[in-house]
Short mmCIF file of C-alpha atoms in Angstrom, two decimals:
data_model
loop_
_atom_site.label_atom_id
_atom_site.label_comp_id
_atom_site.label_asym_id
_atom_site.label_seq_id
_atom_site.Cartn_x
_atom_site.Cartn_y
_atom_site.Cartn_z
CA UNK A 92 -7.91 -3.65 42.01
CA UNK A 93 -7.47 -1.85 38.48
CA UNK A 94 -9.07 -3.72 35.53
CA UNK A 95 -8.48 -2.65 32.03
CA UNK A 96 -9.89 -3.50 28.65
CA UNK A 97 -7.51 -5.66 26.36
CA UNK A 98 -7.39 -2.94 23.94
CA UNK A 99 -6.68 -0.11 26.36
CA UNK A 100 -3.70 -2.34 27.42
CA UNK A 101 -2.18 -2.54 24.08
CA UNK A 102 -2.45 1.21 23.49
CA UNK A 103 -1.98 3.26 26.53
CA UNK A 104 0.33 1.12 28.70
CA UNK A 105 3.23 3.29 29.80
CA UNK A 106 6.82 1.73 29.04
CA UNK A 107 9.34 0.98 32.14
CA UNK A 108 13.04 0.42 30.63
CA UNK A 109 15.64 -0.29 32.85
CA UNK A 110 18.73 0.10 30.65
CA UNK A 111 22.14 -0.93 32.04
CA UNK A 112 25.95 -1.48 30.57
CA UNK A 113 29.14 -0.76 31.18
CA UNK A 114 30.81 2.89 30.52
CA UNK A 115 30.96 3.83 26.85
CA UNK A 116 27.73 1.77 25.67
CA UNK A 117 25.86 4.43 24.66
CA UNK A 118 23.61 4.23 27.35
CA UNK A 119 22.58 7.91 27.25
CA UNK A 120 23.51 8.40 23.36
CA UNK A 121 20.64 5.87 22.68
CA UNK A 122 17.88 8.15 24.09
CA UNK A 123 18.45 10.05 20.85
CA UNK A 124 16.01 7.50 19.30
CA UNK A 125 13.28 8.06 21.28
CA UNK A 126 10.20 8.83 19.03
CA UNK A 127 8.33 12.19 19.16
CA UNK A 128 5.35 10.30 20.86
CA UNK A 129 7.68 9.69 23.85
CA UNK A 130 7.81 13.57 24.77
CA UNK A 131 7.73 15.76 26.17
CA UNK A 132 10.30 14.31 28.41
CA UNK A 133 11.77 15.02 31.87
CA UNK A 134 15.53 14.23 32.90
CA UNK A 135 17.02 13.58 36.14
CA UNK A 136 20.49 14.38 35.61
CA UNK A 137 22.80 12.58 38.31
CA UNK A 138 25.61 11.63 35.77
CA UNK A 139 25.79 15.33 34.31
CA UNK A 140 26.06 13.88 31.01
CA UNK A 141 22.69 14.65 29.08
CA UNK A 142 23.75 18.06 28.09
CA UNK A 143 26.19 16.30 25.80
CA UNK A 144 23.11 15.25 23.39
CA UNK A 145 20.45 17.82 23.85
CA UNK A 146 21.84 19.57 20.52
CA UNK A 147 21.57 16.44 18.71
CA UNK A 148 17.60 16.06 19.02
CA UNK A 149 15.41 17.58 16.28
CA UNK A 150 15.10 21.29 17.04
CA UNK A 151 11.19 20.78 17.80
CA UNK A 152 11.80 18.20 20.41
CA UNK A 153 14.83 20.14 22.26
CA UNK A 154 11.68 22.55 23.46
CA UNK A 155 10.09 19.54 24.65
CA UNK A 156 12.89 18.36 26.80
CA UNK A 157 13.78 19.59 30.68
CA UNK A 158 16.97 18.74 32.50
CA UNK A 159 17.14 18.63 36.20
CA UNK A 160 20.93 18.60 37.48
CA UNK A 161 20.56 17.71 41.30
CA UNK A 162 23.28 20.20 43.77
CA UNK A 163 25.41 17.41 45.42
CA UNK A 164 26.21 19.43 48.91
CA UNK A 165 25.06 22.23 50.37
CA UNK A 166 27.28 25.38 51.72
CA UNK A 167 28.11 22.97 55.00
CA UNK A 168 29.04 20.23 52.47
CA UNK A 169 26.09 17.89 53.61
CA UNK A 170 24.87 15.95 50.66
CA UNK A 171 21.36 17.19 49.53
CA UNK A 172 20.93 15.34 45.96
CA UNK A 173 18.82 12.87 47.37
CA UNK A 174 16.38 14.84 49.47
CA UNK A 175 15.85 17.55 46.50
CA UNK A 176 15.43 14.36 43.85
CA UNK A 177 12.73 13.18 46.21
CA UNK A 178 10.97 16.62 46.61
CA UNK A 179 11.34 16.95 42.53
CA UNK A 180 9.70 13.02 42.02
CA UNK A 181 6.76 14.08 44.11
CA UNK A 182 6.41 17.10 42.11
CA UNK A 183 6.69 15.20 38.75
CA UNK A 184 3.82 12.71 40.21
CA UNK A 185 1.35 15.12 40.11
CA UNK A 186 2.24 17.37 37.00
CA UNK A 187 0.29 15.50 33.91
CA UNK A 188 3.08 17.57 31.69
CA UNK A 189 5.78 15.24 31.11
CA UNK A 190 5.20 11.82 29.15
CA UNK A 191 8.57 10.34 29.99
CA UNK A 192 10.80 10.58 33.12
CA UNK A 193 14.40 9.70 32.93
CA UNK A 194 17.01 8.84 35.49
CA UNK A 195 20.39 8.88 34.53
CA UNK A 196 21.77 6.94 36.68
CA UNK A 197 20.11 4.94 39.23
CA UNK A 198 23.54 3.75 40.36
CA UNK A 199 24.41 7.39 41.20
CA UNK A 200 20.83 7.78 42.78
CA UNK A 201 21.96 4.92 45.17
CA UNK A 202 25.58 6.72 45.85
CA UNK A 203 23.51 9.66 46.76
CA UNK A 204 21.12 7.88 49.24
CA UNK A 205 24.14 6.41 50.83
CA UNK A 206 25.85 9.46 51.42
CA UNK A 207 22.50 11.18 52.42
CA UNK A 208 22.04 8.18 55.33
CA UNK A 209 25.12 8.69 56.78
CA UNK A 210 25.60 12.58 56.77
CA UNK A 211 22.00 12.58 58.25
CA UNK A 212 23.15 10.46 61.46
CA UNK A 213 21.73 7.00 60.27
CA UNK A 214 25.32 5.29 60.91
CA UNK A 215 26.86 4.40 63.78
CA UNK A 216 30.45 4.31 62.43
CA UNK A 217 32.96 6.71 64.41
CA UNK A 218 34.78 6.86 61.24
CA UNK A 219 34.53 10.24 59.12
CA UNK A 220 35.91 12.08 56.46
CA UNK A 221 35.70 15.68 56.24
CA UNK A 222 33.36 15.45 58.96
CA UNK A 223 31.09 13.01 57.04
CA UNK A 224 31.05 9.39 58.64
CA UNK A 225 32.13 6.63 56.56
CA UNK A 226 28.92 4.41 55.46
CA UNK A 227 28.19 1.37 57.42
CA UNK A 228 26.33 -1.73 56.19
CA UNK A 229 23.29 -0.37 57.74
CA UNK A 230 23.26 2.36 55.71
CA UNK A 231 23.60 0.79 52.48
CA UNK A 232 20.48 -1.18 53.96
CA UNK A 233 18.81 2.20 54.37
CA UNK A 234 19.84 3.18 51.03
CA UNK A 235 18.21 -0.11 49.43
CA UNK A 236 15.03 0.58 50.93
CA UNK A 237 14.78 4.26 49.91
CA UNK A 238 15.89 3.54 46.48
CA UNK A 239 13.34 0.66 46.06
CA UNK A 240 10.71 3.60 47.32
CA UNK A 241 12.19 6.04 45.11
CA UNK A 242 11.86 3.94 41.95
CA UNK A 243 8.40 2.46 42.91
CA UNK A 244 7.16 5.92 42.74
CA UNK A 245 8.50 5.94 39.48
CA UNK A 246 7.25 2.98 38.14
CA UNK A 247 3.83 3.25 39.44
CA UNK A 248 3.34 6.36 37.81
CA UNK A 249 1.07 6.61 34.60
CA UNK A 250 4.39 7.66 32.51
CA UNK A 251 7.19 6.01 30.59
CA UNK A 252 9.81 5.60 32.55
CA UNK A 253 13.99 4.87 31.82
CA UNK A 254 16.33 4.25 34.27
CA UNK A 255 19.78 3.88 32.95
CA UNK A 256 22.59 1.84 35.21
CA UNK A 257 26.05 1.31 34.98
CA UNK A 258 27.11 -2.51 35.00
CA UNK A 259 28.62 -4.67 37.96
CA UNK A 260 29.30 -8.15 38.05
CA UNK A 261 28.42 -9.74 41.72
CA UNK A 262 28.84 -13.16 43.32
CA UNK A 263 25.04 -14.28 44.81
CA UNK A 264 25.08 -16.62 47.86
CA UNK A 265 26.10 -19.63 46.13
CA UNK A 266 28.73 -18.47 44.74
CA UNK A 267 27.66 -17.68 41.09
CA UNK A 268 28.45 -14.76 39.27
CA UNK A 269 25.59 -12.27 37.87
CA UNK A 270 25.67 -9.95 35.65
CA UNK A 271 23.34 -6.70 36.37
CA UNK A 272 22.85 -3.19 37.36
CA UNK A 273 25.44 -1.56 39.51
CA UNK A 274 23.12 -1.05 42.81
CA UNK A 275 23.91 -2.84 46.30
CA UNK A 276 23.79 -6.67 45.76
CA UNK A 277 19.88 -7.39 46.79
CA UNK A 278 18.69 -4.06 45.09
CA UNK A 279 20.19 -5.11 41.90
CA UNK A 280 18.17 -8.05 42.03
CA UNK A 281 14.96 -6.75 42.98
CA UNK A 282 14.67 -3.66 41.36
CA UNK A 283 14.71 -5.32 37.69
CA UNK A 284 11.65 -6.90 38.56
CA UNK A 285 9.73 -3.58 38.30
CA UNK A 286 10.69 -2.94 34.57
CA UNK A 287 9.04 -4.09 31.52
CA UNK A 288 12.37 -3.78 29.49
CA UNK A 289 15.57 -4.82 31.09
CA UNK A 290 18.25 -4.14 28.08
CA UNK A 291 21.78 -5.01 28.54
CA UNK A 292 23.84 -2.09 26.16
CA UNK A 293 26.94 -3.77 24.87
CA UNK A 294 29.34 -2.39 22.10
CA UNK A 295 30.05 -5.20 19.37
CA UNK A 296 32.18 -5.03 16.25
CA UNK A 297 31.74 -1.43 17.01
CA UNK A 298 28.01 -1.14 17.00
CA UNK A 299 26.14 -0.39 19.73
CA UNK A 300 23.64 -3.00 20.75
CA UNK A 301 21.13 -4.08 23.35
CA UNK A 302 21.06 -7.48 24.50
CA UNK A 303 17.39 -8.71 25.31
CA UNK A 304 17.29 -12.45 26.52
CA UNK A 305 19.67 -13.58 29.56
CA UNK A 306 22.77 -14.87 28.50
CA UNK A 307 25.57 -16.32 30.39
CA UNK A 308 25.73 -14.29 33.87
CA UNK A 309 23.82 -11.24 32.40
CA UNK A 310 20.38 -10.84 32.88
CA UNK A 311 17.87 -9.09 30.34
CA UNK A 312 14.21 -9.09 29.27
CA UNK A 313 11.77 -7.66 26.59
CA UNK A 314 8.17 -7.22 26.62
CA UNK A 315 8.32 -5.41 23.49
CA UNK A 316 9.30 -8.66 21.00
CA UNK A 317 12.71 -6.93 20.55
CA UNK A 318 15.00 -9.70 18.97
CA UNK A 319 17.70 -11.30 21.07
CA UNK A 320 19.98 -8.80 19.80
CA UNK A 321 18.33 -5.27 18.95
CA UNK A 322 19.75 -2.07 17.84
CA UNK A 323 19.53 0.51 20.15
CA UNK A 324 16.27 2.16 19.33
CA UNK A 325 13.78 3.39 21.36
CA UNK A 326 11.38 4.08 18.77
CA UNK A 327 11.37 -0.05 18.68
CA UNK A 328 10.16 -0.15 22.24
CA UNK A 329 7.46 3.04 21.91
CA UNK A 330 6.16 1.27 18.57
CA UNK A 331 5.29 -2.51 19.99
CA UNK A 332 3.17 -2.39 22.95
CA UNK A 333 4.39 -4.51 25.82
CA UNK A 334 2.19 -7.98 26.04
CA UNK A 335 0.42 -7.92 29.50
CA UNK A 336 1.04 -11.65 29.39
CA UNK A 337 5.04 -11.51 28.83
CA UNK A 338 7.20 -13.00 31.68
#
């Protein structure tokens, strides 16, 4: 067990943020609001879209950004992005250089893990496309466990973590519709519990916003005392420390 003084928790607790939303809701662009205190940052760019905003950061901050874009296939067409990402996270875990690690997006990370499991023969599927097995239900179960492990390594690190995800609407065991990050059904229910902030990105009246309270079918939560509907501004999160007593 680790014990902290209350003042230490307030001043030094890293922020763990899950930001999910539909396409075009400014999930990546909202990163432009990261304050200097969050830098240097390291971006695992599965979506291959972070490049579009790099030149909009102030010049001094651009020098404190590193972007890693995983190669998806090797020369034989075998999916390799997950193994490369796993090695990269292990490397970053022991590197104190980076204050903030960003995964954009967790949805594509999960997809890469599914492909990895199928290509490595974890599947019993006999159906193949271009020599690669079609994932089975067991593959998705394996991908679920590997994704949780991947995220846990991130969350347990003494760094700020931001994970962007696409959005999905799923049906739970009782037939009720629930909105959340686009990953496997069970994973979309478990993963958010590991984060301090669960931000639902939306655009209303032409303005990008974060919904920070559970509303309707969509889940969200804040430990930084954000308004129920907040501007997409990370400086608000990195300025207001999360309360260890929040839920």
